XYZ file of C-alpha atoms in Angstrom:
664
model
C 3.094 -10.716 -11.205
C 4.879 -14.006 -10.579
C 5.146 -13.939 -6.879
C 3.907 -17.150 -5.185
C 0.456 -16.719 -3.513
C 0.425 -17.143 0.222
C -0.552 -20.678 1.197
C -0.635 -21.483 4.941
C -1.894 -24.974 4.100
C 1.188 -26.073 2.130
C 2.836 -28.186 4.920
C -0.440 -30.011 5.378
C -0.880 -30.632 1.716
C 2.659 -31.915 1.196
C 2.984 -34.155 4.264
C -0.520 -35.415 5.053
C -1.208 -36.521 1.454
C 2.239 -37.838 0.641
C 2.144 -41.306 -0.947
C -1.624 -41.426 -1.216
C -2.261 -39.292 -4.232
C -2.088 -42.113 -6.886
C -3.970 -44.768 -5.046
C -7.368 -43.354 -6.133
C -6.444 -43.402 -9.813
C -7.109 -47.050 -10.280
C -9.809 -48.076 -12.849
C -12.476 -45.547 -13.573
C -12.394 -43.754 -10.172
C -12.606 -40.021 -10.063
C -9.501 -38.710 -8.324
C -10.451 -36.670 -5.189
C -9.974 -32.962 -5.801
C -7.917 -32.398 -2.696
C -5.269 -34.880 -3.876
C -5.118 -33.203 -7.267
C -4.867 -29.847 -5.615
C -1.935 -30.945 -3.390
C -0.014 -32.260 -6.398
C -0.787 -29.050 -8.371
C 0.476 -26.822 -5.621
C 3.623 -29.009 -5.264
C 4.268 -28.707 -8.941
C 3.715 -24.961 -8.746
C 6.395 -24.472 -6.152
C 8.696 -26.740 -8.174
C 8.109 -24.188 -11.004
C 6.799 -27.028 -13.175
C 4.215 -24.704 -14.721
C 2.730 -27.094 -17.286
C 2.051 -29.807 -14.718
C 0.819 -27.277 -12.190
C -1.718 -25.875 -14.628
C -2.891 -29.322 -15.695
C -3.363 -30.574 -12.094
C -5.052 -27.466 -10.822
C -7.524 -27.520 -13.702
C -8.220 -31.190 -13.036
C -8.761 -30.386 -9.307
C -11.259 -27.706 -10.223
C -12.992 -30.114 -12.612
C -13.100 -32.864 -9.971
C -14.510 -30.497 -7.372
C -17.275 -29.360 -9.757
C -17.997 -32.974 -10.754
C -18.257 -33.986 -7.074
C -20.787 -31.287 -6.342
C -22.740 -32.188 -9.447
C -22.832 -35.822 -8.489
C -24.084 -35.062 -4.975
C -26.794 -32.767 -6.358
C -27.956 -35.221 -8.938
C -27.987 -38.241 -6.600
C -29.851 -36.459 -3.895
C -32.500 -35.270 -6.347
C -32.856 -38.760 -7.814
C -32.957 -40.530 -4.472
C -35.469 -37.962 -3.164
C -37.858 -39.100 -5.932
C -37.023 -42.812 -5.552
C -37.450 -42.913 -1.813
C -39.871 -40.093 -1.151
C -41.545 -39.550 2.173
C -45.147 -39.579 0.999
C -48.418 -39.674 2.878
C -49.168 -39.140 6.513
C -48.101 -41.457 9.381
C -50.255 -44.476 10.246
C -52.267 -44.255 13.463
C -50.095 -46.703 15.348
C -46.613 -45.663 16.512
C -45.116 -49.002 15.510
C -46.049 -48.985 11.827
C -45.237 -45.277 11.618
C -41.699 -45.896 12.925
C -41.155 -48.804 10.555
C -42.475 -46.828 7.565
C -40.369 -43.777 8.392
C -37.051 -45.552 8.988
C -37.692 -47.888 6.127
C -37.651 -44.926 3.852
C -34.570 -43.509 5.602
C -32.710 -46.764 5.023
C -33.878 -46.902 1.373
C -32.729 -43.428 0.641
C -29.333 -44.026 2.279
C -28.885 -47.139 0.125
C -29.908 -45.218 -2.919
C -27.317 -42.435 -2.232
C -24.497 -44.820 -1.596
C -25.079 -46.705 -4.849
C -25.709 -43.578 -6.904
C -22.584 -41.791 -5.671
C -20.514 -44.949 -6.009
C -21.567 -45.256 -9.650
C -20.858 -41.618 -10.422
C -17.561 -41.332 -8.488
C -16.205 -44.800 -9.065
C -15.249 -45.068 -5.393
C -16.699 -44.912 -1.898
C -18.109 -41.417 -1.280
C -15.991 -41.104 1.884
C -12.835 -40.999 -0.241
C -13.930 -37.540 -1.490
C -14.275 -35.892 1.919
C -11.716 -33.100 2.177
C -10.697 -31.047 5.189
C -12.435 -27.826 6.127
C -9.312 -25.878 5.141
C -9.253 -27.355 1.653
C -13.016 -26.786 1.197
C -12.607 -23.180 2.147
C -9.743 -22.762 -0.441
C -12.088 -23.900 -3.221
C -14.944 -21.794 -1.931
C -12.639 -18.814 -2.045
C -11.352 -19.737 -5.465
C -7.741 -20.094 -4.340
C -6.741 -22.537 -7.129
C -7.242 -19.700 -9.677
C -4.682 -17.694 -7.775
C -2.098 -20.297 -8.709
C -3.424 -20.950 -12.122
C -3.017 -17.315 -13.277
C 0.659 -17.408 -12.410
C 1.192 -20.762 -14.129
C -0.627 -19.620 -17.262
C 1.367 -16.417 -17.366
C 4.654 -18.358 -17.131
C 3.369 -20.585 -20.006
C 2.638 -17.408 -22.053
C -1.044 -18.308 -22.176
C -2.142 -14.769 -21.563
C -5.846 -15.092 -22.230
C -6.147 -17.970 -19.775
C -4.015 -16.200 -17.191
C -6.334 -13.068 -17.388
C -9.453 -15.217 -17.031
C -8.034 -17.085 -14.019
C -6.876 -13.843 -12.367
C -10.255 -12.176 -12.918
C -12.137 -15.262 -11.590
C -10.091 -15.078 -8.392
C -10.358 -11.340 -8.088
C -14.142 -11.307 -8.410
C -14.382 -13.335 -5.213
C -11.512 -11.569 -3.486
C -11.669 -7.889 -4.374
C -9.618 -6.864 -1.374
C -6.620 -8.903 -2.560
C -4.025 -6.186 -3.154
C -1.524 -8.332 -5.152
C -4.227 -9.545 -7.485
C -5.557 -5.981 -7.893
C -2.033 -4.936 -9.106
C -1.852 -7.952 -11.424
C -5.227 -7.078 -12.956
C -4.081 -3.569 -13.649
C -0.879 -4.859 -15.253
C -2.923 -7.220 -17.438
C -5.167 -4.324 -18.594
C -2.077 -2.426 -19.834
C -0.601 -5.397 -21.771
C -0.868 -5.503 -25.503
C -2.841 -8.460 -26.748
C -5.144 -8.530 -23.696
C -8.819 -8.071 -24.743
C -11.728 -7.048 -22.616
C -13.382 -10.428 -23.292
C -10.473 -12.156 -21.535
C -11.768 -10.724 -18.168
C -14.221 -13.560 -17.725
C -15.547 -14.983 -14.457
C -15.171 -18.698 -15.000
C -17.253 -19.488 -11.959
C -20.040 -17.023 -12.746
C -23.530 -18.180 -11.786
C -26.342 -17.383 -14.237
C -28.597 -15.617 -11.802
C -25.972 -12.974 -11.131
C -25.948 -11.754 -14.726
C -27.641 -8.408 -14.213
C -28.787 -7.891 -17.859
C -32.415 -7.997 -16.726
C -31.926 -5.038 -14.350
C -29.969 -3.157 -16.956
C -32.803 -3.527 -19.484
C -35.341 -2.552 -16.812
C -33.436 0.596 -15.969
C -33.241 1.481 -19.659
C -37.039 1.053 -19.953
C -36.521 -1.898 -22.274
C -39.274 -3.951 -20.778
C -39.645 -6.731 -23.331
C -35.956 -7.585 -22.922
C -36.156 -7.067 -19.203
C -39.024 -9.585 -18.826
C -37.066 -12.292 -20.624
C -33.817 -11.806 -18.748
C -35.517 -11.406 -15.317
C -37.488 -14.629 -15.878
C -34.222 -16.378 -16.711
C -32.485 -14.919 -13.618
C -35.403 -15.904 -11.346
C -35.419 -19.503 -12.763
C -31.636 -19.763 -12.280
C -31.868 -18.397 -8.750
C -34.462 -20.932 -7.711
C -32.445 -23.651 -9.357
C -29.274 -22.550 -7.467
C -31.348 -22.549 -4.264
C -32.340 -26.207 -4.808
C -28.799 -27.164 -5.551
C -27.601 -25.495 -2.336
C -30.300 -27.209 -0.316
C -29.295 -30.588 -1.769
C -25.685 -30.035 -0.705
C -26.898 -29.325 2.800
C -27.681 -33.013 3.222
C -23.986 -33.915 3.236
C -21.949 -35.382 6.104
C -22.054 -33.884 9.599
C -19.571 -31.011 9.504
C -18.754 -30.450 13.152
C -15.056 -29.719 13.201
C -14.833 -29.496 16.989
C -13.463 -32.583 18.664
C -16.102 -33.834 21.135
C -15.126 -34.841 24.637
C -15.978 -38.329 25.699
C -19.372 -38.341 27.270
C -22.602 -40.210 27.162
C -23.963 -39.936 23.619
C -27.619 -38.896 23.056
C -30.309 -41.451 22.244
C -31.583 -42.279 18.821
C -34.279 -39.581 18.514
C -32.293 -36.896 20.414
C -29.304 -37.405 18.066
C -31.500 -37.248 14.915
C -33.482 -34.255 16.046
C -30.911 -32.231 17.947
C -27.863 -32.546 15.749
C -27.702 -33.537 12.083
C -31.310 -32.842 11.086
C -31.394 -29.417 12.651
C -28.035 -28.678 11.054
C -29.475 -29.549 7.661
C -32.526 -27.324 8.307
C -30.337 -24.351 9.311
C -28.111 -24.904 6.351
C -31.100 -24.877 3.976
C -32.264 -21.630 5.517
C -28.846 -20.060 4.828
C -29.097 -20.974 1.156
C -31.191 -17.927 0.438
C -28.199 -15.862 1.542
C -25.754 -17.945 -0.429
C -27.569 -17.397 -3.745
C -28.135 -13.676 -2.953
C -24.461 -13.008 -2.104
C -22.539 -11.641 -5.029
C -19.040 -13.060 -5.345
C -16.603 -10.827 -3.540
C -19.178 -9.388 -1.177
C -19.630 -10.273 2.484
C -23.296 -9.431 2.803
C -26.210 -10.618 0.731
C -28.582 -8.666 -1.427
C -31.720 -8.477 0.627
C -35.129 -9.522 -0.868
C -33.329 -11.193 -3.790
C -36.246 -13.315 -4.908
C -39.087 -10.886 -4.029
C -37.231 -8.067 -5.866
C -37.331 -10.191 -9.109
C -41.097 -10.539 -8.724
C -41.489 -6.807 -8.065
C -39.504 -5.849 -11.169
C -41.358 -8.459 -13.253
C -44.717 -7.184 -12.042
C -43.941 -3.734 -13.290
C -42.244 -4.851 -16.514
C -45.211 -7.121 -17.485
C -47.614 -4.239 -16.745
C -45.588 -1.954 -19.080
C -45.689 -4.419 -21.961
C -49.483 -4.854 -21.521
C -49.545 -8.407 -20.032
C -51.685 -7.709 -17.012
C -52.351 -11.426 -16.375
C -48.694 -12.218 -15.691
C -48.236 -8.899 -13.950
C -51.058 -9.861 -11.481
C -49.483 -13.266 -11.084
C -46.148 -11.686 -10.056
C -47.936 -9.252 -7.759
C -49.738 -12.150 -6.028
C -46.415 -13.977 -5.688
C -44.769 -10.915 -4.208
C -47.581 -10.583 -1.662
C -46.719 -14.058 -0.312
C -43.588 -12.327 1.117
C -45.194 -9.001 2.092
C -48.951 -9.503 2.472
C -49.450 -6.001 3.899
C -47.483 -4.067 1.270
C -49.809 -1.177 0.504
C -48.394 -0.342 -2.946
C -48.658 -3.924 -4.217
C -52.134 -4.354 -2.758
C -53.165 -1.277 -4.628
C -51.731 -2.745 -7.866
C -53.721 -5.933 -7.208
C -56.900 -3.957 -6.865
C -56.130 -2.312 -10.216
C -55.420 -5.686 -11.889
C -58.687 -7.180 -10.562
C -60.569 -4.226 -11.986
C -58.767 -4.499 -15.410
C -59.044 -8.339 -15.659
C -62.543 -8.602 -14.114
C -63.522 -9.540 -10.575
C -64.355 -13.112 -11.676
C -60.809 -13.706 -12.944
C -58.859 -15.925 -10.643
C -55.451 -14.359 -9.740
C -53.098 -16.882 -8.079
C -49.418 -16.807 -7.092
C -46.832 -18.854 -8.924
C -46.923 -22.470 -7.577
C -43.151 -22.684 -7.265
C -42.999 -19.432 -5.232
C -45.873 -20.567 -3.022
C -44.058 -23.886 -2.481
C -40.817 -21.950 -1.646
C -42.539 -19.729 0.925
C -44.531 -22.437 2.618
C -41.522 -24.788 2.851
C -39.352 -22.036 4.341
C -41.984 -21.267 6.972
C -42.350 -24.938 7.952
C -38.628 -25.306 8.356
C -38.486 -22.183 10.471
C -41.185 -23.646 12.661
C -39.191 -26.815 13.213
C -35.993 -24.974 13.910
C -37.573 -22.616 16.459
C -39.259 -25.530 18.107
C -35.829 -27.266 18.443
C -34.167 -24.094 19.710
C -36.870 -23.632 22.387
C -37.091 -27.190 23.554
C -33.752 -28.779 22.756
C -31.393 -25.815 23.034
C -29.051 -24.190 20.668
C -29.313 -20.918 18.647
C -30.558 -19.774 15.261
C -29.733 -16.578 13.467
C -32.542 -16.184 10.929
C -30.904 -15.150 7.623
C -34.042 -13.515 6.427
C -34.407 -9.776 6.701
C -36.761 -8.177 9.251
C -39.491 -7.720 6.617
C -39.179 -10.927 4.609
C -41.904 -13.411 5.501
C -42.391 -11.748 8.886
C -46.165 -11.351 8.549
C -46.655 -15.001 7.585
C -44.145 -16.225 10.111
C -46.090 -14.600 12.925
C -48.832 -17.185 12.231
C -46.412 -19.968 13.150
C -44.748 -18.522 16.243
C -47.836 -16.701 17.560
C -45.948 -13.743 19.001
C -46.276 -10.012 18.475
C -43.147 -8.580 16.853
C -44.020 -4.908 16.498
C -45.913 -2.231 18.454
C -45.803 -3.868 21.830
C -47.174 -2.116 24.958
C -45.280 0.847 26.205
C -43.859 0.720 29.718
C -44.847 4.362 30.653
C -48.322 5.806 30.615
C -47.371 9.407 29.946
C -45.651 8.684 26.610
C -47.511 9.168 23.340
C -46.931 7.676 19.917
C -47.080 10.726 17.641
C -46.166 9.033 14.333
C -45.968 5.350 13.422
C -44.399 3.534 10.401
C -47.459 4.091 8.258
C -47.577 7.831 8.919
C -43.816 7.996 8.236
C -44.103 6.169 4.922
C -41.590 3.497 5.896
C -40.786 0.388 7.927
C -40.078 0.190 11.662
C -40.101 3.911 12.318
C -41.815 5.669 15.201
C -41.911 9.023 17.018
C -42.629 9.208 20.734
C -43.349 12.400 22.718
C -43.156 13.297 26.357
C -40.278 11.000 27.072
C -38.698 13.740 29.162
C -40.206 16.671 30.987
C -39.270 20.304 30.357
C -37.353 20.261 33.655
C -35.324 17.235 32.701
C -34.463 18.715 29.334
C -33.237 21.877 31.112
C -31.028 19.827 33.504
C -29.495 17.902 30.559
C -28.961 21.126 28.638
C -27.041 22.426 31.690
C -24.931 19.290 31.498
C -24.079 20.107 27.873
C -23.014 23.610 28.778
C -20.877 22.487 31.686
C -19.229 19.787 29.740
C -18.869 21.542 26.450
C -15.008 21.894 26.465
C -14.475 18.896 28.644
C -16.546 16.555 26.454
C -15.501 14.815 23.326
C -16.357 14.478 19.676
C -18.049 11.440 18.121
C -15.513 8.618 18.724
C -12.896 11.353 19.554
C -13.406 13.122 16.161
C -14.405 16.776 16.216
C -15.726 16.742 12.583
C -16.885 13.162 11.922
C -19.583 13.965 9.349
C -18.596 17.143 7.426
C -15.553 19.384 7.777
C -17.783 22.381 8.442
C -19.168 21.504 11.840
C -17.559 21.392 15.261
C -19.018 18.286 16.848
C -19.067 18.051 20.574
C -20.500 15.342 22.786
C -20.451 13.490 26.025
C -20.590 9.728 26.624
C -22.221 8.260 29.733
C -18.827 7.145 30.989
C -17.319 10.596 30.374
C -20.214 12.209 32.264
C -19.578 9.847 35.189
C -15.832 10.705 35.198
C -16.604 14.454 35.047
C -19.027 14.063 38.000
C -16.363 12.082 39.890
C -13.954 14.972 39.387
C -16.529 17.534 40.424
C -16.749 19.188 36.943
C -20.473 18.556 36.616
C -23.354 17.827 39.031
C -23.578 14.139 39.642
C -27.382 14.342 39.501
C -27.189 15.629 35.893
C -24.816 12.741 34.989
C -27.200 10.328 36.608
C -30.089 11.786 34.661
C -28.200 11.155 31.431
C -28.008 7.477 32.310
C -31.645 7.475 33.363
C -32.913 8.998 30.097
C -30.799 6.594 28.067
C -32.208 3.580 29.900
C -35.747 4.855 29.707
C -35.384 5.210 25.949
C -33.995 1.699 25.713
C -37.008 0.278 27.544
C -39.468 2.163 25.378
C -37.814 1.088 22.071
C -37.438 -2.520 23.324
C -41.098 -2.684 24.370
C -42.311 -1.267 21.106
C -40.178 -3.128 18.587
C -38.910 -6.238 20.287
C -41.063 -7.205 23.242
C -39.586 -10.175 24.999
C -36.222 -9.831 23.224
C -33.474 -7.964 25.084
C -31.964 -4.848 23.518
C -28.450 -3.819 24.770
C -26.828 -0.452 24.484
C -24.387 -0.421 21.630
C -23.286 3.250 22.003
C -24.791 6.279 23.713
C -23.814 9.870 23.213
C -25.079 13.260 24.352
C -24.347 15.433 21.310
C -24.333 19.198 20.798
C -22.622 20.167 17.528
C -21.911 23.758 16.599
C -23.033 24.524 13.046
C -23.875 28.264 12.852
C -24.637 29.481 9.422
C -24.576 26.073 7.737
C -26.785 25.228 4.761
C -25.430 21.759 3.875
C -26.219 18.460 5.617
C -24.985 17.934 9.202
C -25.154 14.134 8.685
C -25.180 12.962 5.047
C -27.771 10.301 4.260
C -26.641 6.888 5.501
C -27.876 3.707 7.130
C -26.557 2.743 10.619
C -25.551 -0.866 10.106
C -24.607 -1.098 6.379
C -22.776 0.760 3.644
C -25.282 2.585 1.464
C -24.788 2.250 -2.319
C -27.456 4.606 -3.906
C -26.447 3.717 -7.539
C -26.718 -0.004 -6.996
C -29.700 0.340 -4.704
C -27.958 -1.832 -2.165
C -26.772 -1.486 1.424
C -23.830 -3.874 2.186
C -23.911 -5.094 5.731
C -20.191 -5.467 6.171
C -17.303 -3.516 7.924
C -16.541 -0.687 8.339
C -20.317 -0.330 9.039
C -21.472 -1.131 12.581
C -23.152 -4.334 11.376
C -24.235 -5.415 14.879
C -26.483 -2.404 15.413
C -30.149 -3.369 15.275
C -32.041 -0.224 16.365
C -31.263 3.504 16.569
C -32.825 6.392 18.438
C -32.497 10.154 18.949
C -33.843 11.802 22.089
C -34.102 15.581 21.522
C -33.575 18.122 24.343
C -34.488 21.393 22.715
C -36.068 23.149 19.712
C -34.684 26.743 20.044
C -32.720 26.598 16.912
C -33.279 26.679 13.128
C -32.729 23.666 10.806
C -31.348 20.484 12.301
C -34.343 18.237 11.483
C -34.054 14.550 10.812
C -35.286 13.097 7.507
C -35.665 9.625 5.937
C -35.160 8.907 2.266
C -35.534 6.078 -0.258
C -32.443 4.056 -1.143
C -31.519 6.715 -3.698
C -30.694 9.017 -0.748
C -32.577 11.840 -2.570
C -36.337 11.097 -2.263
C -37.453 12.236 1.138
C -40.153 10.053 2.675
C -40.524 11.537 6.217
C -39.344 14.447 8.320
C -39.025 14.741 12.095
C -38.740 18.148 13.780
C -36.853 18.112 17.132
C -38.518 19.202 20.380
C -37.825 18.596 24.082
C -38.692 14.981 25.101
C -39.226 13.702 21.555
C -37.713 10.314 20.842
C -37.513 9.081 17.231
C -36.584 5.371 16.894
C -36.096 3.153 13.859
C -34.453 -0.080 12.776
C -30.798 0.454 11.715
C -30.864 -1.293 8.332
C -31.202 -0.345 4.712
C -34.995 0.197 5.105
C -34.239 3.427 6.952
C -31.710 5.663 5.184
C -31.631 8.940 6.977
C -29.813 12.254 7.292
C -29.859 15.487 9.309
C -30.132 18.968 7.961
C -27.588 21.473 9.279
C -28.410 23.931 12.029
C -28.427 27.388 10.504
C -28.843 29.173 13.860
C -28.372 28.035 17.407
C -27.395 24.663 18.770
C -29.260 21.377 18.604
C -28.820 19.091 21.636
C -29.894 15.445 21.718
C -28.960 11.968 23.045
C -27.943 9.631 20.184
C -28.649 6.019 20.933
C -27.793 2.735 19.203
C -28.878 -0.706 20.323
C -27.979 -4.275 19.614
C -29.414 -7.789 20.269
C -25.807 -9.028 20.583
C -24.538 -9.262 24.212
C -21.034 -9.457 22.659
C -21.298 -5.845 21.377
C -23.104 -4.325 24.385
C -21.705 -1.096 25.690
C -20.022 -1.836 29.037
C -21.478 1.126 30.985
C -22.196 -0.963 34.047
C -18.662 -2.285 34.354
C -17.206 1.169 34.012
C -19.655 2.714 36.395
C -18.661 0.236 39.066
C -15.140 1.662 38.874
C -16.338 5.225 39.592
C -16.211 6.611 43.158
C -18.454 9.669 42.927
C -18.781 11.941 45.898
C -22.390 10.939 46.577
C -24.166 9.183 49.446
C -23.587 5.437 49.743
C -27.137 4.633 48.591
C -26.652 6.943 45.575
C -23.312 5.190 44.747
C -25.071 1.794 44.923
C -27.769 3.037 42.637
C -25.177 4.394 40.142
C -23.068 1.238 40.253
C -26.109 -0.923 39.409
C -25.952 0.924 36.128
C -28.638 0.765 33.471
C -30.861 -1.681 35.303
C -31.332 0.014 38.713
C -31.892 3.701 38.354
C -35.257 5.004 39.508
C -37.111 7.181 37.028
C -37.591 10.026 39.538
C -35.079 12.727 40.229
C -35.203 12.466 44.069
């Protein structure tokens, strides 16, 4: 309980700040939080518990005050020195008008922060390591020990709980929390998150799930208001100093406009785009809750409808459609509302939501322009669905259903027919002859193959799971255990599937292999699930209706596919469900040459029914946009020395990019 928390920053705190901690305390200046933190930690290790608790609390107060001052000043100066009106016709007046406002806003910020902080704003710039400590709530780790030593049990419990909420994997704190729960005098109310943000209070969802719609409406409206307010505060903080921690080499510096456009301004825009993730990430989680703001509108639409307020229900529906303009269920609700309210009744989206969407789209347009013309990269924090239909207007590219690279292939079922998002079934990807050759490979390699990631029963204890990777097939061919032409066909079929999926879902954007596996599990007589319902790049939480995109899930996977080789078995079908893992939305029956492909995220929970008779054979495929996580088949193939002709060896060594589609 009283062990000192691990602090790798202690030498820095003690030495780098020695002698400077009191200089800022003159007059009415606010003492920088990093100085207070250093003194508090020093007192902690000196076992001066009273002083440690006081200084650490003051550090937290100073940190919160600094953030509040920055938010308030940026909001005030945005109003005082607003960029209003369009640019004049001449470039000279336009430049003077623009930079005049820039200078005016800079002057406003300097004076506002100086008044609020009592010192130059630069005095409150802390190192990246210190900022991370406060973002991860490290001061509360020390506070809980200090309060415990001072016998202030209620404050110790609150500090411990506040730290643990943001650090649920911290084993020492987990043990401390359990000890606190067993102590006499500790009340459940003591377990308070002192840093809790209002929009994460889930009372609205709880009322909604309990069919208490009047209460749900009130709490959901509060949560939405708080979320949008938190978003604005986050965006304001993005306008802070340039945070490049990398030491730049001496070189020719960019010119005025290149520096403004290519560095700080684009950094601010990217930071603002990330704010939607920040407000949607629950403390202690790595990944954000997707569709955080649209989900509020969806729940509000239904709740208002249930309490009989169709006017506000329609308003929420219209606001939701700003994010998903082709959502069939919501469009149907809008048609119902228009009928109920009258065709002449104007139904408009909420003005603040419309402003939020349009601003986000415009910033994306600027960022993508900068990436294309000035270099750099941008990982859009928005999910694949969020704003995608509207965003296409800006970037003028086709994101889905691109042209297929092979004429013989047919699209049997698309997303609409499969009642989902980014799902598709292709037929005739392989011929009957090719399926037979690959089935021969499964029989020849059955005992020489491997399980999924070397595990014979990865999904349930009742199946014997066998498989063959592309590399393993190449090694077996090298040893003469299988026909090299069959091993080559496995690689050909995998690459052909990759090209089909890339062309259909992400034309112009490269998909790399993440993992490829020829699988043929034994499951005779089974009635349970071969593969329980899951998503491929996140951890499915059916009760919370969430899918956390964090390890141990393969978070880098973007698309998944299954290429079937046979249908002479019973059971073994693929099915998709809702997030509850129970409600089946689509089924796919295996057959030779059928390829089912889908995005790997929470929008596509799926499972596989067990094979009750026979053996199901298929090639399981996973793809990623990340070069870093690409499967290194090419590099391994270059090390192989198969007993083939020289031309065949060259073809094989060229890996996934050089195989002809024919069998000759």
